[in-house]
Coordinates of C-alpha atoms and ligand atoms in Angstrom, one line a residue:
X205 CA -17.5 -16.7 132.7
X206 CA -14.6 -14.9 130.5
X207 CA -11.7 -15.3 128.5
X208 CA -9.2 -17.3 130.9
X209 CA -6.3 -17.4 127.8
X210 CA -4.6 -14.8 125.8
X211 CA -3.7 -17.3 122.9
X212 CA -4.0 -21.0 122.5
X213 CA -2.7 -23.1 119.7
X214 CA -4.2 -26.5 119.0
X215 CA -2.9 -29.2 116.8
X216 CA -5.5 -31.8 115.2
X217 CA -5.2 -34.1 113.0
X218 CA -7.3 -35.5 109.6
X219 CA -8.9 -38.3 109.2
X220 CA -10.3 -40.8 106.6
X221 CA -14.0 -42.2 106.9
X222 CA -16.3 -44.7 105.6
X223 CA -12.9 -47.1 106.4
X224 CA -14.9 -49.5 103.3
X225 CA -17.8 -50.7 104.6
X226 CA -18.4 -48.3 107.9
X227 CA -20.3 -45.8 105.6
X228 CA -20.5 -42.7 107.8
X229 CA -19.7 -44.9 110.8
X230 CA -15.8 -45.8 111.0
X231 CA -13.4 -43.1 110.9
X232 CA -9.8 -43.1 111.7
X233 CA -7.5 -40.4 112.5
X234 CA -3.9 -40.1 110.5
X235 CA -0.8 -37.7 110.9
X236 CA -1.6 -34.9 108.7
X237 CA -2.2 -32.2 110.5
X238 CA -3.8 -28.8 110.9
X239 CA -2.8 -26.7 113.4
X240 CA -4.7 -23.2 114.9
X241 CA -4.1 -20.5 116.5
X242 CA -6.6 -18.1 118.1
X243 CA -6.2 -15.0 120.0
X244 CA -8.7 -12.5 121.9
X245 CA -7.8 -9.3 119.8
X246 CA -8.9 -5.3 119.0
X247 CA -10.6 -6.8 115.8
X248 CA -11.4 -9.9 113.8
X249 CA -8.6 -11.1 111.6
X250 CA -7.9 -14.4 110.0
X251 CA -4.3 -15.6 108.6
X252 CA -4.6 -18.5 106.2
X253 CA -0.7 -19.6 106.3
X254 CA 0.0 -22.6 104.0
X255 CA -0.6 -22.9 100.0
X256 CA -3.8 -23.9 98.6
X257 CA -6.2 -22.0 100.5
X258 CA -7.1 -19.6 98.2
X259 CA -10.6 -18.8 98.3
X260 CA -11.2 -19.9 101.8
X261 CA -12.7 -16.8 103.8
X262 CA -10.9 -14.3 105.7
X263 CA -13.3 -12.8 107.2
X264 CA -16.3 -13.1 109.8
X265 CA -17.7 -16.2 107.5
X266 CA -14.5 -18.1 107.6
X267 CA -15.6 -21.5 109.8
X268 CA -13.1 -21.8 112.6
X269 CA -14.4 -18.1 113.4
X270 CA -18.1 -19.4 113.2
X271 CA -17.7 -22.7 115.0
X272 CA -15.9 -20.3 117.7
X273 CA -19.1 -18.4 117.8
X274 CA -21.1 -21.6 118.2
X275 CA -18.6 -22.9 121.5
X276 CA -19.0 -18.9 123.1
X277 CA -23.0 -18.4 122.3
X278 CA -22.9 -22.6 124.1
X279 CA -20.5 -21.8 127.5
X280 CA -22.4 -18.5 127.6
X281 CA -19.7 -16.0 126.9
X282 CA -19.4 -12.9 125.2
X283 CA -18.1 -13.2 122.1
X284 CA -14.8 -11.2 121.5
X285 CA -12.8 -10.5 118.2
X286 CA -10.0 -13.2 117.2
X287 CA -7.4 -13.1 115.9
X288 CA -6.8 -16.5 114.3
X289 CA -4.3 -18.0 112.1
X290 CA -4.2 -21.1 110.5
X291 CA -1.9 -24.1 108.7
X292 CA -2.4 -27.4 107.6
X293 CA -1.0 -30.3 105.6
X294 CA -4.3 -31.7 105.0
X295 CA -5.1 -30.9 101.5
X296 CA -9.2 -29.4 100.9
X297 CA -12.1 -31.2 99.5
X298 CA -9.8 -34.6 99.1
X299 CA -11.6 -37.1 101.3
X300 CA -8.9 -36.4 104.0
X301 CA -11.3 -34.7 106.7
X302 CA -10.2 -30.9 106.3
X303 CA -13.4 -29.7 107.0
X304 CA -13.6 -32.0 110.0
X305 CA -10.4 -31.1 111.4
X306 CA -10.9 -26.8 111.2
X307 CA -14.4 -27.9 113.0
X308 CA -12.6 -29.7 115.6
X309 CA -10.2 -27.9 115.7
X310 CA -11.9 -24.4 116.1
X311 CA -14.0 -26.0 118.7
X312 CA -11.4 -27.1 120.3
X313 CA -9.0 -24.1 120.7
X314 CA -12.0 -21.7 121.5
X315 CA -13.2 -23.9 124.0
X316 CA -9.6 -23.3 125.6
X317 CA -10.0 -20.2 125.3
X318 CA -12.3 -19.6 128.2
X319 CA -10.8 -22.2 130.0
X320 CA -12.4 -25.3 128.5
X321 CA -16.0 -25.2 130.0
X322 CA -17.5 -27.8 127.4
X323 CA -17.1 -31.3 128.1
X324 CA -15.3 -33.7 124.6
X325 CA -18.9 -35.3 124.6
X326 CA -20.5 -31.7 123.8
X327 CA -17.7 -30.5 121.7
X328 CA -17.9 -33.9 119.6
X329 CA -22.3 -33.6 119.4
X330 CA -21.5 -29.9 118.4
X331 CA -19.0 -31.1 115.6
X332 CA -21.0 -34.3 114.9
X333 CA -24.1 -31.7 113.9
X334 CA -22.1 -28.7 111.7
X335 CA -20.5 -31.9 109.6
X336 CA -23.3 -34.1 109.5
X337 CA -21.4 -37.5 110.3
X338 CA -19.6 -38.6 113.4
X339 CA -17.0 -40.6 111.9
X340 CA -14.5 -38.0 110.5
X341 CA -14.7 -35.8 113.3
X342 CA -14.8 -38.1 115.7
X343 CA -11.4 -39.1 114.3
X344 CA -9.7 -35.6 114.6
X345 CA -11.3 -35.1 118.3
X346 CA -10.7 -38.9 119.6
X347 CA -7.5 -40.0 117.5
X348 CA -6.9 -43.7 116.8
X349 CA -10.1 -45.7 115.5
X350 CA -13.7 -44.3 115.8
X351 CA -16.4 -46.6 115.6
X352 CA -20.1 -44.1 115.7
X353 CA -23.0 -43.5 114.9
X354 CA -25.8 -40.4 114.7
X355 CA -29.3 -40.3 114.9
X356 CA -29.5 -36.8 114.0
X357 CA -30.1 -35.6 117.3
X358 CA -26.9 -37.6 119.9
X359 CA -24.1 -39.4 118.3
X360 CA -22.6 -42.0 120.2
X361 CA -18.7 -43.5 119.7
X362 CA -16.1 -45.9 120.8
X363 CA -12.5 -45.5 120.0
X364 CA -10.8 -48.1 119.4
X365 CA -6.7 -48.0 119.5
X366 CA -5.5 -49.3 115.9
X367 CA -3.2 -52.2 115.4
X368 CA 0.3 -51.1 115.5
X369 CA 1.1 -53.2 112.3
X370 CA -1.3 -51.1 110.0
X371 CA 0.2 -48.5 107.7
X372 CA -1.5 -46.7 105.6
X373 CA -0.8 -45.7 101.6
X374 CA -2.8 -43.0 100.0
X375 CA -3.2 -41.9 96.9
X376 CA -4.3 -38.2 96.5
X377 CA -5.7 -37.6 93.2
X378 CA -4.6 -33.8 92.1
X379 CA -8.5 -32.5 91.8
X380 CA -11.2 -31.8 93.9
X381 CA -14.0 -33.3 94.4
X382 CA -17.1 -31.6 97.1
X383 CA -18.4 -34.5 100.0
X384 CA -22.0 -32.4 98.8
X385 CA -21.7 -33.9 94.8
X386 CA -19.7 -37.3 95.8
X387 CA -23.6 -37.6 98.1
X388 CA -25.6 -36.2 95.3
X389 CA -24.8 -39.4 93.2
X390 CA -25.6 -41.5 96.1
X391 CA -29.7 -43.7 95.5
X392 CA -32.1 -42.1 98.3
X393 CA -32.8 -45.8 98.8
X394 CA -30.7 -49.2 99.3
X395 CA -31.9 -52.5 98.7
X396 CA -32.1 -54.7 101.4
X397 CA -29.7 -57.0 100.3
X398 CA -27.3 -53.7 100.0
X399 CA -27.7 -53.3 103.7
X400 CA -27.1 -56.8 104.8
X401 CA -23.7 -56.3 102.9
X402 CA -22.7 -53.5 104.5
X403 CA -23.9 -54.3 108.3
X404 CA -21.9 -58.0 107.8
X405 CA -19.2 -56.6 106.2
X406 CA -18.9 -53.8 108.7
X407 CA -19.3 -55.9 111.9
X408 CA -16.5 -58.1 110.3
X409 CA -14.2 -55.7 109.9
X410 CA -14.5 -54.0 113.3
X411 CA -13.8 -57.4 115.0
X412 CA -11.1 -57.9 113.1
X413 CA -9.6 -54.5 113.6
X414 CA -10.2 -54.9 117.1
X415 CA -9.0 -58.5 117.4
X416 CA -5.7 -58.1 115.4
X417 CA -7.6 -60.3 112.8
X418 CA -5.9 -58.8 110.3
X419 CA -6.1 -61.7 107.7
X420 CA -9.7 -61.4 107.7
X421 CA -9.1 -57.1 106.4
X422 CA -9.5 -57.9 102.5
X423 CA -12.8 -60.0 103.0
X424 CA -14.5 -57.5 105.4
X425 CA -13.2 -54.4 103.7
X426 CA -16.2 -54.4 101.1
X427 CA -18.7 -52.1 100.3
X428 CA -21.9 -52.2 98.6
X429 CA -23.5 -48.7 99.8
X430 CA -21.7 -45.8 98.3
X431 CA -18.3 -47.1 96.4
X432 CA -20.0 -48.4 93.8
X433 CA -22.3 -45.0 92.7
X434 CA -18.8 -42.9 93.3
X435 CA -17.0 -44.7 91.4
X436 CA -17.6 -42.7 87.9
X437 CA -16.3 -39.6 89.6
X438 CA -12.9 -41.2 90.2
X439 CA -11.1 -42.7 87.3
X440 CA -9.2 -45.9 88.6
X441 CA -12.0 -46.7 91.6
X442 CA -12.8 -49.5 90.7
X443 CA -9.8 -51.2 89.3
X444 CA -8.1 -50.1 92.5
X445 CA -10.3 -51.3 94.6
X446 CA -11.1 -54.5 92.9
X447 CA -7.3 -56.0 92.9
X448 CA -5.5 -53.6 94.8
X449 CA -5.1 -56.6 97.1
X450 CA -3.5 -58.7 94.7
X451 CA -0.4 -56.4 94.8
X452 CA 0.1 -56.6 98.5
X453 CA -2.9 -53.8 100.1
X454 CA -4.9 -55.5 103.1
X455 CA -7.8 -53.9 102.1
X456 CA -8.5 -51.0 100.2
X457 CA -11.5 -47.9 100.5
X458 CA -12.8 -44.4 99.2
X459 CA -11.3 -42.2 102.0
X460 CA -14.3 -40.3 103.0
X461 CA -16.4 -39.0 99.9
X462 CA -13.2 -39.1 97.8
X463 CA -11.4 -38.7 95.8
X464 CA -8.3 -39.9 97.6
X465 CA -7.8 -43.5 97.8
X466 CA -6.6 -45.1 100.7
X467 CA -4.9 -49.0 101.4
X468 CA -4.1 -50.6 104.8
X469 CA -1.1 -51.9 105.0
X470 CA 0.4 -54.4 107.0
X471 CA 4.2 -52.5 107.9
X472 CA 6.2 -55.6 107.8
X473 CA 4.7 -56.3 104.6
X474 CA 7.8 -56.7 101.4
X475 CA 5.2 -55.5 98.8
X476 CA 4.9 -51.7 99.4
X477 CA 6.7 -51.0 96.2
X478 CA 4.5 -53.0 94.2
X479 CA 1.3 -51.8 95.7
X480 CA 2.9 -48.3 94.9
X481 CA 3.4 -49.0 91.4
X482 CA 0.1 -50.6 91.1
X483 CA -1.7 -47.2 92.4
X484 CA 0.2 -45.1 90.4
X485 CA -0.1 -46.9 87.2
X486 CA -3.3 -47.3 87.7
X487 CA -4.6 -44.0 87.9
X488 CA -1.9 -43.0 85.0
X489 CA -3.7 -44.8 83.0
X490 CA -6.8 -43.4 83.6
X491 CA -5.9 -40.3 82.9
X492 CA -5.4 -39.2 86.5
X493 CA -2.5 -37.5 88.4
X494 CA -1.8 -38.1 91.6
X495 CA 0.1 -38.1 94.8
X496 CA 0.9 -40.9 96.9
X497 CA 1.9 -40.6 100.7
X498 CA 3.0 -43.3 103.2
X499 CA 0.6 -42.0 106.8
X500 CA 0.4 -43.4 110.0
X501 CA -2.4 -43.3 111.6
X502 CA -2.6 -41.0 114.6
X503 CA -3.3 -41.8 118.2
X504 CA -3.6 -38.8 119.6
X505 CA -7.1 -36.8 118.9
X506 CA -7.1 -33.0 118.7
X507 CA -4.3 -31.5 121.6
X508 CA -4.1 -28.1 122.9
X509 CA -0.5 -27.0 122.6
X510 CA 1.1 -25.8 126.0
X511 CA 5.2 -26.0 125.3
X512 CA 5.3 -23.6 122.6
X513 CA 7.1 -20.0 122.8
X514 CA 4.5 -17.6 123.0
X515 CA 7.1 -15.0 121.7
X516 CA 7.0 -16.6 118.1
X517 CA 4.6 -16.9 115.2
X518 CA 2.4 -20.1 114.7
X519 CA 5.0 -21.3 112.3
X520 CA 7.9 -20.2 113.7
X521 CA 7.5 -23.2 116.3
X522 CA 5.6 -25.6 114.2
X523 CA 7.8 -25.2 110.8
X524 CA 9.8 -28.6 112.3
X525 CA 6.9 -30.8 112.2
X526 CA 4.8 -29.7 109.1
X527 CA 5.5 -31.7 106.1
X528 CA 5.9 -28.8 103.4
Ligands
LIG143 N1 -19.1 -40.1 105.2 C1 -19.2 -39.0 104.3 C2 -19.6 -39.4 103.0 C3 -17.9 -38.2 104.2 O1 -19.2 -40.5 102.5 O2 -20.4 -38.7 102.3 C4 -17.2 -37.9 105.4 O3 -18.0 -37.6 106.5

């Protein structure tokens, strides 16, 4: 088998995880998005097109080009130079699953490339493995809802399509914290009572989420397993999450490892303003800038792109549908 593409572009989007008490289990995807291009090409090189990337390798160590390896050395073709260029609106090393999303993404578009020869299943055990936990990149493959688990060796999923009245409010806090040091913090062991928490609470909320119980989101959307430990490392946690549903959130979670916080929201609710105010002035008050954004989440997993014009840049036909 060979190349069967000249270029492909892919569009994927992030994700949050650990949706309160689905600890490395419950992922869903949302409409920021990263999108990729890659390109068979006389020698490597890597284009790194929106702000705050600085830092991020542009060379053979950058990890879209190494998870491109990974799909090659896996369909059993030879591996040729890229050319690869990249944008996204999800902002690094915020809880938002950017890592997640260039894994899936580079999978995904170099998989493609040789005329897709890997099945979603292997692409998401491949992703599952290089990120350690299913639920973010399950989100950015899958779309919607992602209920899964890994053993370390298979991870298994369901996706489940979310309620069309959620919305979701996040607050991004304006530094950076690594998924590594927000695990470091983590015990190495739970109580049992700790787990019996988290499996009711967990349970709960899936029903509910799949059930359109969405009165029963603030009681369910608890956690006793990693919150908690975390919450030193972002000013305003615990306030947040304590009576953020007093000022109109359904429920209220640690997106991912942190630091960004994120609230469900029902759309139709009249309280968004408040709930605004309430995050902001929260975190001002700890001492913390951040940025709120409004996100939907998104139904559609990671897509390769087929209507764009070959003839212009990667931004040239995506600069109407990135946020910047
Ligand atoms: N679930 C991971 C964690 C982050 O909380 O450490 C995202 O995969």
């Amino acid at each position: 088998m060979g190349i069967n593409s000249d270029k492909v572009r892919v569009k994927v989007p992030g994700s949050t995880a650990n949706l309160g008490p689905g600890f490395d289990t419950l992922g869903m995807a949302l409409d920021l998005f990263t999108w990729i291009e890659m390109s068979t090409a006389a020698e490597t090189r890597i284009h790194l097109l929106s702000d705050g990337m600085d830092g991020l390798p542009q060379d053979k160590t950058n990890l879209i080009y190494e998870v491109a390896q990974l799909v090659f050395d896996k369909a059993g073709v030879q591996h040729p130079e890229l050319e690869i260029s990249m944008y996204s609106d999800v902002p690094l090393t915020r809880g938002l699953g950017s890592s997640a999303a260039a894994i899936v993404g580079g999978l995904a578009a170099a998989n493609a490339l040789i005329g897709s020869p890997l099945s979603d299943d292997t692409l998401f055990q491949m992703a599952t493995a290089l990120e350690d936990h299913p639920d973010n990149v399950g989100a950015s493959l899958f779309g919607g809802l992602v209920v899964a688990f890994w053993d370390g060796n298979r991870a298994e999923y369901i996706r489940v399509e979310p309620n069309e009245q959620l919305e979701v409010l996040v607050a991004i806090p304006h530094f950076q914290l690594s998924t590594e040091k927000a695990r470091h913090v983590l015990p190495r062991e739970q109580s049992l009572a700790n787990a019996v928490f988290n499996v009711g609470h967990s349970s709960v909320l899936v029903a509910a989420l799949c059930t359109g119980r969405l009165d029963m989101i603030p009681l369910a959307m608890k956690d006793a397993l990693h919150q908690p430990y975390r919450a030193p490392l972002v000013p305003g946690l615990e306030q947040i999450l304590a009576e953020a549903t007093d000022h109109g959130a359904l429920g209220v979670a640690l997106s991912g490892a942190g630091p960004t916080m994120l609230a469900l929201v029902d759309r139709s609710s009249s309280r968004k303003a408040e709930l605004e105010g309430f995050l902001q002035g929260t975190l001002q008050a700890a001492g913390i800038e951040a940025t709120l954004m409004w996100l939907q989440p998104a139904l559609s997993g990671v897509q390769v792109l087929t209507h764009l014009d070959e003839g212009c840049t990667l931004f040239e036909n995506i600069k109407g549908d990135v946020r910047a």
